[in-house]
PDB file of C-alpha atoms in Angstrom:
ATOM      1  CA  MET A  56      -8.156 -62.650 -37.891  1.00  0.00           C
ATOM      2  CA  ILE A  57      -8.460 -58.920 -37.343  1.00  0.00           C
ATOM      3  CA  GLY A  58     -11.175 -57.375 -35.197  1.00  0.00           C
ATOM      4  CA  LEU A  59     -12.313 -53.913 -34.156  1.00  0.00           C
ATOM      5  CA  ILE A  60     -13.600 -52.482 -30.890  1.00  0.00           C
ATOM      6  CA  ILE A  61     -15.295 -49.134 -31.456  1.00  0.00           C
ATOM      7  CA  VAL A  62     -16.021 -47.161 -28.283  1.00  0.00           C
ATOM      8  CA  GLY A  63     -18.375 -44.254 -27.795  1.00  0.00           C
ATOM      9  CA  ASP A  64     -21.846 -43.343 -26.566  1.00  0.00           C
ATOM     10  CA  GLU A  65     -22.057 -40.813 -29.385  1.00  0.00           C
ATOM     11  CA  ILE A  66     -21.991 -43.605 -31.977  1.00  0.00           C
ATOM     12  CA  LEU A  67     -24.562 -45.795 -30.241  1.00  0.00           C
ATOM     13  CA  SER A  68     -26.884 -42.828 -29.702  1.00  0.00           C
ATOM     14  CA  GLY A  69     -26.612 -41.709 -33.323  1.00  0.00           C
ATOM     15  CA  ARG A  70     -25.086 -38.317 -32.510  1.00  0.00           C
ATOM     16  CA  ARG A  71     -22.156 -39.342 -34.704  1.00  0.00           C
ATOM     17  CA  GLN A  72     -21.924 -41.878 -37.480  1.00  0.00           C
ATOM     18  CA  ASP A  73     -19.161 -44.446 -37.212  1.00  0.00           C
ATOM     19  CA  LYS A  74     -16.571 -44.089 -39.948  1.00  0.00           C
ATOM     20  CA  HIS A  75     -13.949 -46.412 -38.521  1.00  0.00           C
ATOM     21  CA  LEU A  76     -15.392 -49.678 -39.823  1.00  0.00           C
ATOM     22  CA  ALA A  77     -15.466 -48.518 -43.449  1.00  0.00           C
ATOM     23  CA  LYS A  78     -11.976 -47.034 -43.219  1.00  0.00           C
ATOM     24  CA  ALA A  79     -10.576 -50.130 -41.532  1.00  0.00           C
ATOM     25  CA  ILE A  80     -11.980 -52.259 -44.359  1.00  0.00           C
ATOM     26  CA  GLU A  81     -10.243 -49.937 -46.823  1.00  0.00           C
ATOM     27  CA  LEU A  82      -6.884 -49.855 -44.993  1.00  0.00           C
ATOM     28  CA  LEU A  83      -6.846 -53.609 -44.537  1.00  0.00           C
ATOM     29  CA  GLY A  84      -7.978 -54.270 -48.091  1.00  0.00           C
ATOM     30  CA  GLU A  85      -5.076 -52.210 -49.429  1.00  0.00           C
ATOM     31  CA  ARG A  86      -2.794 -54.675 -47.658  1.00  0.00           C
ATOM     32  CA  GLY A  87      -4.573 -57.865 -48.661  1.00  0.00           C
ATOM     33  CA  LEU A  88      -6.321 -58.190 -45.299  1.00  0.00           C
ATOM     34  CA  LYS A  89      -9.900 -58.030 -44.078  1.00  0.00           C
ATOM     35  CA  VAL A  90     -11.983 -57.231 -41.011  1.00  0.00           C
ATOM     36  CA  SER A  91     -13.299 -60.416 -39.398  1.00  0.00           C
ATOM     37  CA  TRP A  92     -15.478 -58.823 -36.723  1.00  0.00           C
ATOM     38  CA  ALA A  93     -16.416 -55.505 -35.140  1.00  0.00           C
ATOM     39  CA  ARG A  94     -17.820 -54.777 -31.683  1.00  0.00           C
ATOM     40  CA  TYR A  95     -19.436 -51.519 -30.596  1.00  0.00           C
ATOM     41  CA  VAL A  96     -19.528 -50.504 -26.925  1.00  0.00           C
ATOM     42  CA  GLY A  97     -20.584 -47.367 -25.111  1.00  0.00           C
ATOM     43  CA  ASP A  98     -18.576 -45.303 -22.637  1.00  0.00           C
ATOM     44  CA  GLU A  99     -19.212 -47.807 -19.858  1.00  0.00           C
ATOM     45  CA  PRO A 100     -16.088 -49.063 -18.049  1.00  0.00           C
ATOM     46  CA  ASP A 101     -17.295 -52.605 -17.392  1.00  0.00           C
ATOM     47  CA  MET A 102     -18.408 -53.122 -20.986  1.00  0.00           C
ATOM     48  CA  ILE A 103     -15.105 -51.829 -22.355  1.00  0.00           C
ATOM     49  CA  THR A 104     -13.175 -54.043 -19.928  1.00  0.00           C
ATOM     50  CA  SER A 105     -15.226 -57.058 -21.004  1.00  0.00           C
ATOM     51  CA  ALA A 106     -14.589 -56.360 -24.690  1.00  0.00           C
ATOM     52  CA  ILE A 107     -10.836 -56.089 -24.093  1.00  0.00           C
ATOM     53  CA  ARG A 108     -10.793 -59.265 -21.984  1.00  0.00           C
ATOM     54  CA  ASP A 109     -12.535 -61.121 -24.789  1.00  0.00           C
ATOM     55  CA  ALA A 110      -9.940 -59.788 -27.247  1.00  0.00           C
ATOM     56  CA  LEU A 111      -7.123 -60.912 -24.955  1.00  0.00           C
ATOM     57  CA  ALA A 112      -8.632 -64.376 -24.673  1.00  0.00           C
ATOM     58  CA  GLY A 113      -8.519 -64.843 -28.443  1.00  0.00           C
ATOM     59  CA  GLY A 114      -5.594 -64.726 -30.791  1.00  0.00           C
ATOM     60  CA  ASP A 115      -6.779 -61.959 -33.098  1.00  0.00           C
ATOM     61  CA  VAL A 116      -5.119 -58.681 -33.931  1.00  0.00           C
ATOM     62  CA  VAL A 117      -7.506 -56.050 -32.541  1.00  0.00           C
ATOM     63  CA  PHE A 118      -7.793 -52.303 -33.036  1.00  0.00           C
ATOM     64  CA  SER A 119      -9.669 -50.334 -30.385  1.00  0.00           C
ATOM     65  CA  PHE A 120     -10.901 -46.877 -31.367  1.00  0.00           C
ATOM     66  CA  GLY A 121     -11.721 -44.193 -28.821  1.00  0.00           C
ATOM     67  CA  GLY A 122     -11.699 -43.550 -25.100  1.00  0.00           C
ATOM     68  CA  ILE A 123      -7.966 -42.959 -24.580  1.00  0.00           C
ATOM     69  CA  GLY A 124      -8.162 -39.231 -23.857  1.00  0.00           C
ATOM     70  CA  ALA A 125      -8.135 -37.595 -20.436  1.00  0.00           C
ATOM     71  CA  THR A 126     -11.748 -36.466 -19.979  1.00  0.00           C
ATOM     72  CA  PRO A 127     -14.150 -38.155 -17.528  1.00  0.00           C
ATOM     73  CA  ASP A 128     -15.813 -40.197 -20.277  1.00  0.00           C
ATOM     74  CA  ASP A 129     -12.514 -41.704 -21.495  1.00  0.00           C
ATOM     75  CA  HIS A 130     -12.292 -45.135 -19.881  1.00  0.00           C
ATOM     76  CA  THR A 131     -10.363 -47.303 -22.338  1.00  0.00           C
ATOM     77  CA  ARG A 132      -6.897 -46.932 -20.823  1.00  0.00           C
ATOM     78  CA  ALA A 133      -8.128 -47.910 -17.345  1.00  0.00           C
ATOM     79  CA  ALA A 134     -10.265 -50.704 -18.805  1.00  0.00           C
ATOM     80  CA  ALA A 135      -7.224 -52.143 -20.580  1.00  0.00           C
ATOM     81  CA  GLY A 136      -5.334 -52.128 -17.299  1.00  0.00           C
ATOM     82  CA  ARG A 137      -8.150 -53.958 -15.540  1.00  0.00           C
ATOM     83  CA  ALA A 138      -8.455 -56.487 -18.360  1.00  0.00           C
ATOM     84  CA  LEU A 139      -4.746 -57.293 -18.092  1.00  0.00           C
ATOM     85  CA  GLY A 140      -4.566 -57.018 -14.323  1.00  0.00           C
ATOM     86  CA  ARG A 141      -1.844 -54.389 -14.577  1.00  0.00           C
ATOM     87  CA  PRO A 142      -1.630 -50.893 -13.075  1.00  0.00           C
ATOM     88  CA  LEU A 143      -1.410 -47.807 -15.251  1.00  0.00           C
ATOM     89  CA  ALA A 144       1.933 -46.032 -15.326  1.00  0.00           C
ATOM     90  CA  LEU A 145       3.211 -42.961 -17.121  1.00  0.00           C
ATOM     91  CA  HIS A 146       5.063 -44.253 -20.173  1.00  0.00           C
ATOM     92  CA  SER A 147       8.447 -42.522 -20.384  1.00  0.00           C
ATOM     93  CA  GLU A 148       8.374 -41.980 -24.144  1.00  0.00           C
ATOM     94  CA  ALA A 149       4.740 -40.869 -24.057  1.00  0.00           C
ATOM     95  CA  ARG A 150       5.666 -38.398 -21.310  1.00  0.00           C
ATOM     96  CA  GLU A 151       8.327 -36.773 -23.456  1.00  0.00           C
ATOM     97  CA  LEU A 152       6.049 -36.567 -26.493  1.00  0.00           C
ATOM     98  CA  ILE A 153       3.245 -35.006 -24.473  1.00  0.00           C
ATOM     99  CA  LEU A 154       5.571 -32.490 -22.848  1.00  0.00           C
ATOM    100  CA  GLN A 155       6.894 -31.522 -26.286  1.00  0.00           C
ATOM    101  CA  ARG A 156       3.323 -31.023 -27.450  1.00  0.00           C
ATOM    102  CA  CYS A 157       2.483 -28.886 -24.408  1.00  0.00           C
ATOM    103  CA  LYS A 158       5.571 -26.767 -24.973  1.00  0.00           C
ATOM    104  CA  ALA A 159       4.706 -26.258 -28.649  1.00  0.00           C
ATOM    105  CA  LEU A 160       1.157 -25.214 -27.760  1.00  0.00           C
ATOM    106  CA  ALA A 161       2.449 -22.730 -25.177  1.00  0.00           C
ATOM    107  CA  GLU A 162       4.816 -21.207 -27.735  1.00  0.00           C
ATOM    108  CA  GLN A 163       1.965 -20.893 -30.237  1.00  0.00           C
ATOM    109  CA  GLU A 164      -0.036 -18.964 -27.641  1.00  0.00           C
ATOM    110  CA  GLY A 165       2.952 -16.782 -26.716  1.00  0.00           C
ATOM    111  CA  GLU A 166       3.013 -18.197 -23.209  1.00  0.00           C
ATOM    112  CA  VAL A 167       5.790 -19.553 -21.011  1.00  0.00           C
ATOM    113  CA  PHE A 168       5.650 -23.325 -20.810  1.00  0.00           C
ATOM    114  CA  ASP A 169       5.140 -24.596 -17.271  1.00  0.00           C
ATOM    115  CA  PRO A 170       5.716 -28.347 -16.957  1.00  0.00           C
ATOM    116  CA  GLU A 171       4.137 -28.295 -13.503  1.00  0.00           C
ATOM    117  CA  SER A 172       0.896 -26.557 -14.480  1.00  0.00           C
ATOM    118  CA  ALA A 173      -2.449 -28.233 -13.881  1.00  0.00           C
ATOM    119  CA  ASP A 174      -3.106 -28.257 -17.622  1.00  0.00           C
ATOM    120  CA  THR A 175       0.176 -30.053 -18.314  1.00  0.00           C
ATOM    121  CA  HIS A 176      -0.605 -32.660 -15.665  1.00  0.00           C
ATOM    122  CA  ARG A 177      -4.037 -33.223 -17.187  1.00  0.00           C
ATOM    123  CA  ARG A 178      -2.469 -33.789 -20.590  1.00  0.00           C
ATOM    124  CA  LEU A 179       0.085 -36.177 -19.103  1.00  0.00           C
ATOM    125  CA  GLN A 180      -2.804 -38.420 -18.045  1.00  0.00           C
ATOM    126  CA  MET A 181      -3.021 -39.435 -21.694  1.00  0.00           C
ATOM    127  CA  GLY A 182       0.389 -41.085 -21.324  1.00  0.00           C
ATOM    128  CA  PHE A 183      -0.697 -43.450 -18.539  1.00  0.00           C
ATOM    129  CA  PHE A 184      -0.897 -46.929 -20.074  1.00  0.00           C
ATOM    130  CA  PRO A 185      -0.946 -50.435 -18.615  1.00  0.00           C
ATOM    131  CA  GLU A 186       2.546 -51.488 -17.602  1.00  0.00           C
ATOM    132  CA  GLY A 187       4.395 -53.119 -20.476  1.00  0.00           C
ATOM    133  CA  ALA A 188       2.632 -51.124 -23.190  1.00  0.00           C
ATOM    134  CA  ALA A 189       4.462 -49.831 -26.262  1.00  0.00           C
ATOM    135  CA  ILE A 190       3.470 -46.592 -27.947  1.00  0.00           C
ATOM    136  CA  ILE A 191       1.839 -46.000 -31.319  1.00  0.00           C
ATOM    137  CA  PRO A 192       3.042 -42.697 -32.822  1.00  0.00           C
ATOM    138  CA  ASN A 193       0.438 -40.075 -33.616  1.00  0.00           C
ATOM    139  CA  PRO A 194       1.517 -37.915 -36.585  1.00  0.00           C
ATOM    140  CA  TYR A 195      -1.299 -35.426 -36.027  1.00  0.00           C
ATOM    141  CA  ASN A 196      -0.530 -34.067 -32.560  1.00  0.00           C
ATOM    142  CA  GLN A 197       2.139 -36.452 -31.176  1.00  0.00           C
ATOM    143  CA  ILE A 198      -0.129 -37.729 -28.341  1.00  0.00           C
ATOM    144  CA  PRO A 199       0.507 -41.471 -28.735  1.00  0.00           C
ATOM    145  CA  GLY A 200      -1.720 -44.486 -28.625  1.00  0.00           C
ATOM    146  CA  PHE A 201      -0.488 -47.775 -27.219  1.00  0.00           C
ATOM    147  CA  THR A 202      -0.074 -51.459 -27.981  1.00  0.00           C
ATOM    148  CA  LEU A 203      -0.445 -54.446 -25.652  1.00  0.00           C
ATOM    149  CA  GLU A 204       0.728 -58.005 -26.107  1.00  0.00           C
ATOM    150  CA  GLY A 205       1.906 -57.158 -29.619  1.00  0.00           C
ATOM    151  CA  ARG A 206      -1.603 -57.460 -31.070  1.00  0.00           C
ATOM    152  CA  LEU A 207      -4.034 -55.191 -29.186  1.00  0.00           C
ATOM    153  CA  HIS A 208      -3.747 -51.660 -30.510  1.00  0.00           C
ATOM    154  CA  PHE A 209      -5.439 -48.633 -28.970  1.00  0.00           C
ATOM    155  CA  VAL A 210      -5.916 -45.437 -30.974  1.00  0.00           C
ATOM    156  CA  PRO A 211      -8.006 -42.267 -30.502  1.00  0.00           C
ATOM    157  CA  GLY A 212     -11.555 -41.913 -31.731  1.00  0.00           C
ATOM    158  CA  PHE A 213     -10.698 -38.957 -33.965  1.00  0.00           C
ATOM    159  CA  PRO A 214     -10.362 -40.262 -37.540  1.00  0.00           C
ATOM    160  CA  VAL A 215      -7.659 -37.742 -38.485  1.00  0.00           C
ATOM    161  CA  MET A 216      -5.472 -39.294 -35.783  1.00  0.00           C
ATOM    162  CA  ALA A 217      -6.673 -42.883 -35.725  1.00  0.00           C
ATOM    163  CA  TRP A 218      -6.419 -43.823 -39.378  1.00  0.00           C
ATOM    164  CA  PRO A 219      -2.727 -42.969 -39.945  1.00  0.00           C
ATOM    165  CA  MET A 220      -1.971 -44.731 -36.668  1.00  0.00           C
ATOM    166  CA  VAL A 221      -3.734 -47.890 -37.825  1.00  0.00           C
ATOM    167  CA  ALA A 222      -1.813 -47.745 -41.102  1.00  0.00           C
ATOM    168  CA  TRP A 223       1.455 -47.397 -39.157  1.00  0.00           C
ATOM    169  CA  VAL A 224       0.621 -50.409 -36.994  1.00  0.00           C
ATOM    170  CA  LEU A 225      -0.216 -52.561 -40.012  1.00  0.00           C
ATOM    171  CA  ASP A 226       2.963 -51.593 -41.857  1.00  0.00           C
ATOM    172  CA  HIS A 227       5.411 -51.607 -38.943  1.00  0.00           C
ATOM    173  CA  LEU A 228       4.079 -54.214 -36.525  1.00  0.00           C
ATOM    174  CA  HIS A 229       2.274 -56.655 -38.813  1.00  0.00           C
ATOM    175  CA  PRO A 230       3.949 -56.638 -42.240  1.00  0.00           C
ATOM    176  CA  ALA A 231       4.037 -60.438 -42.226  1.00  0.00           C
ATOM    177  CA  LEU A 232       0.237 -60.509 -42.293  1.00  0.00           C
ATOM    178  CA  HIS A 233      -0.045 -58.563 -45.531  1.00  0.00           C
ATOM    179  CA  GLY A 234      -1.747 -60.567 -48.240  1.00  0.00           C
ATOM    180  CA  ARG A 235      -3.115 -63.274 -45.959  1.00  0.00           C
ATOM    181  CA  GLY A 236      -6.697 -62.095 -46.275  1.00  0.00           C
ATOM    182  CA  ARG A 237      -6.691 -61.881 -50.042  1.00  0.00           C
ATOM    183  CA  GLU A 238      -9.522 -63.781 -51.638  1.00  0.00           C
ATOM    184  CA  ALA A 239     -11.309 -64.016 -54.942  1.00  0.00           C
ATOM    185  CA  SER A 240     -15.037 -64.192 -55.523  1.00  0.00           C
ATOM    186  CA  ARG A 241     -17.457 -64.825 -58.361  1.00  0.00           C
ATOM    187  CA  ALA A 242     -21.229 -64.597 -58.307  1.00  0.00           C
ATOM    188  CA  VAL A 243     -24.205 -64.782 -60.623  1.00  0.00           C
ATOM    189  CA  VAL A 244     -27.759 -63.448 -60.566  1.00  0.00           C
ATOM    190  CA  VAL A 245     -30.332 -66.220 -60.169  1.00  0.00           C
ATOM    191  CA  TYR A 246     -33.876 -65.187 -61.099  1.00  0.00           C
ATOM    192  CA  GLY A 247     -36.985 -66.255 -59.230  1.00  0.00           C
ATOM    193  CA  ALA A 248     -35.256 -68.846 -57.058  1.00  0.00           C
ATOM    194  CA  ILE A 249     -36.005 -69.656 -53.436  1.00  0.00           C
ATOM    195  CA  GLU A 250     -33.006 -69.825 -51.101  1.00  0.00           C
ATOM    196  CA  SER A 251     -34.196 -72.918 -49.267  1.00  0.00           C
ATOM    197  CA  ARG A 252     -34.251 -74.899 -52.522  1.00  0.00           C
ATOM    198  CA  LEU A 253     -30.714 -73.833 -53.343  1.00  0.00           C
ATOM    199  CA  THR A 254     -29.357 -74.644 -49.886  1.00  0.00           C
ATOM    200  CA  PRO A 255     -28.408 -78.278 -50.658  1.00  0.00           C
ATOM    201  CA  LEU A 256     -26.321 -77.083 -53.611  1.00  0.00           C
ATOM    202  CA  MET A 257     -24.634 -74.480 -51.417  1.00  0.00           C
ATOM    203  CA  ILE A 258     -23.806 -77.092 -48.781  1.00  0.00           C
ATOM    204  CA  ASP A 259     -22.450 -79.450 -51.439  1.00  0.00           C
ATOM    205  CA  ILE A 260     -20.138 -76.782 -52.917  1.00  0.00           C
ATOM    206  CA  GLU A 261     -18.649 -75.939 -49.511  1.00  0.00           C
ATOM    207  CA  ALA A 262     -18.154 -79.637 -48.762  1.00  0.00           C
ATOM    208  CA  ARG A 263     -16.412 -80.313 -52.080  1.00  0.00           C
ATOM    209  CA  PHE A 264     -14.064 -77.320 -52.134  1.00  0.00           C
ATOM    210  CA  ASP A 265     -11.906 -76.724 -49.089  1.00  0.00           C
ATOM    211  CA  GLY A 266     -11.739 -73.108 -47.989  1.00  0.00           C
ATOM    212  CA  ILE A 267     -14.649 -72.003 -50.161  1.00  0.00           C
ATOM    213  CA  LYS A 268     -17.615 -70.120 -48.742  1.00  0.00           C
ATOM    214  CA  VAL A 269     -20.881 -69.816 -50.619  1.00  0.00           C
ATOM    215  CA  PHE A 270     -22.855 -66.597 -50.175  1.00  0.00           C
ATOM    216  CA  SER A 271     -26.455 -65.814 -51.013  1.00  0.00           C
ATOM    217  CA  LEU A 272     -27.811 -62.262 -51.175  1.00  0.00           C
ATOM    218  CA  PRO A 273     -31.537 -62.182 -51.956  1.00  0.00           C
ATOM    219  CA  SER A 274     -33.395 -59.136 -53.257  1.00  0.00           C
ATOM    220  CA  VAL A 275     -37.180 -58.902 -53.662  1.00  0.00           C
ATOM    221  CA  ASP A 276     -37.690 -55.603 -55.465  1.00  0.00           C
ATOM    222  CA  HIS A 277     -34.595 -54.693 -57.445  1.00  0.00           C
ATOM    223  CA  PRO A 278     -35.448 -52.081 -60.125  1.00  0.00           C
ATOM    224  CA  VAL A 279     -33.624 -53.992 -62.882  1.00  0.00           C
ATOM    225  CA  HIS A 280     -33.541 -57.641 -61.847  1.00  0.00           C
ATOM    226  CA  GLY A 281     -36.706 -57.851 -59.779  1.00  0.00           C
ATOM    227  CA  ARG A 282     -36.781 -60.765 -57.339  1.00  0.00           C
ATOM    228  CA  HIS A 283     -33.437 -62.512 -57.536  1.00  0.00           C
ATOM    229  CA  ILE A 284     -30.613 -64.030 -55.560  1.00  0.00           C
ATOM    230  CA  GLU A 285     -26.990 -63.092 -55.991  1.00  0.00           C
ATOM    231  CA  LEU A 286     -25.334 -66.456 -55.481  1.00  0.00           C
ATOM    232  CA  GLY A 287     -21.591 -66.832 -55.426  1.00  0.00           C
ATOM    233  CA  VAL A 288     -18.431 -68.316 -53.991  1.00  0.00           C
ATOM    234  CA  LYS A 289     -15.412 -66.761 -52.342  1.00  0.00           C
ATOM    235  CA  GLY A 290     -12.081 -68.078 -51.153  1.00  0.00           C
ATOM    236  CA  THR A 291      -8.594 -68.682 -52.480  1.00  0.00           C
ATOM    237  CA  PRO A 292      -8.160 -67.786 -56.153  1.00  0.00           C
ATOM    238  CA  GLU A 293      -7.042 -71.337 -56.875  1.00  0.00           C
ATOM    239  CA  GLN A 294     -10.312 -72.798 -55.641  1.00  0.00           C
ATOM    240  CA  VAL A 295     -12.768 -70.110 -56.696  1.00  0.00           C
ATOM    241  CA  GLU A 296     -12.722 -70.836 -60.422  1.00  0.00           C
ATOM    242  CA  ARG A 297     -13.412 -74.519 -59.930  1.00  0.00           C
ATOM    243  CA  ALA A 298     -16.033 -73.930 -57.272  1.00  0.00           C
ATOM    244  CA  TYR A 299     -17.795 -71.307 -59.374  1.00  0.00           C
ATOM    245  CA  GLN A 300     -17.986 -73.621 -62.364  1.00  0.00           C
ATOM    246  CA  ALA A 301     -19.405 -76.339 -60.131  1.00  0.00           C
ATOM    247  CA  LEU A 302     -21.958 -73.824 -58.837  1.00  0.00           C
ATOM    248  CA  LEU A 303     -23.013 -72.939 -62.385  1.00  0.00           C
ATOM    249  CA  ASP A 304     -23.256 -76.608 -63.310  1.00  0.00           C
ATOM    250  CA  GLY A 305     -25.435 -77.237 -60.288  1.00  0.00           C
ATOM    251  CA  LEU A 306     -27.702 -74.306 -61.071  1.00  0.00           C
ATOM    252  CA  THR A 307     -28.061 -75.456 -64.667  1.00  0.00           C
ATOM    253  CA  SER A 308     -28.978 -78.959 -63.517  1.00  0.00           C
ATOM    254  CA  PHE A 309     -31.487 -77.408 -61.161  1.00  0.00           C
ATOM    255  CA  GLY A 310     -33.058 -75.576 -64.101  1.00  0.00           C
ATOM    256  CA  ALA A 311     -32.398 -72.157 -62.613  1.00  0.00           C
ATOM    257  CA  SER A 312     -32.784 -69.024 -64.698  1.00  0.00           C
ATOM    258  CA  LEU A 313     -29.442 -67.264 -64.662  1.00  0.00           C
ATOM    259  CA  GLY A 314     -28.695 -63.610 -65.245  1.00  0.00           C
ATOM    260  CA  PRO A 315     -25.385 -61.754 -65.532  1.00  0.00           C
ATOM    261  CA  GLU A 316     -22.286 -62.454 -63.527  1.00  0.00           C
ATOM    262  CA  VAL A 317     -21.744 -59.958 -60.718  1.00  0.00           C
ATOM    263  CA  VAL A 318     -18.480 -58.021 -60.585  1.00  0.00           C
ATOM    264  CA  HIS A 319     -18.081 -57.382 -56.881  1.00  0.00           C
ATOM    265  CA  LEU A 320     -16.051 -54.229 -57.158  1.00  0.00           C
ATOM    266  CA  GLN A 321     -19.039 -52.745 -58.960  1.00  0.00           C
ATOM    267  CA  ILE A 322     -21.917 -54.254 -56.990  1.00  0.00           C
ATOM    268  CA  SER A 323     -23.135 -50.903 -55.688  1.00  0.00           C
ATOM    269  CA  GLN A 324     -23.447 -49.621 -59.265  1.00  0.00           C
ATOM    270  CA  THR A 325     -24.775 -52.705 -61.013  1.00  0.00           C
ATOM    271  CA  LEU A 326     -27.077 -54.327 -58.503  1.00  0.00           C
ATOM    272  CA  GLY A 327     -27.370 -51.961 -55.585  1.00  0.00           C
ATOM    273  CA  THR A 328     -27.476 -54.896 -53.186  1.00  0.00           C
TER     274      THR A 328
END
């Protein structure tokens, strides 16, 4: 499974809207993968440490967004060190990339680059990772993110940096996962039904078809369909067709009033659910 940790007081307070979840769904979907869970935490060191410890305890691939800068509210690097029980150390490759960035910025400003300046040392803080970390290249400004244990990946909170870095990780570190999250789905509109009365059918379908999940999305005031339930199945393409036909047979036996089939790529346009 693939999970997300999204860090930032500004998201939880509403000062900024999270865009990482939607983009992660898109990036993973392009590679036949999917997001299994997402966890939001504020800029609180203990909470970030706890989230990373939980990720370490599982076996999931996890992307953590935010908190790896060098300002006082950036706690993710230190939290990762605490979660692993490892000290932070200046990564040699990160050091060189950051120094190159500092030199380029000095040249842009027409200044002489001073590797010993206070500003340079502040920027080098962004290269302190838990011992044993590997870097994630940042094509935007060369300040890298880092990877731990081969499956915990830490990127900045800035979308322009984070999203290409996530794509790089998926393509270079996890190509073998591509396609594993691919699934098919089919659903139908059921008019005037009550979910509780359909539950036995839903349980029966999941019991009969291994790997199939039944989903039910009720709506009480849809402008076209009125009160209805979008009832469907999802899972491996091999099982979905059989499970969907069994679902339709069950609904027919139940005497349900059926509407159109739902095309999930167009749900937002056809049903608005």
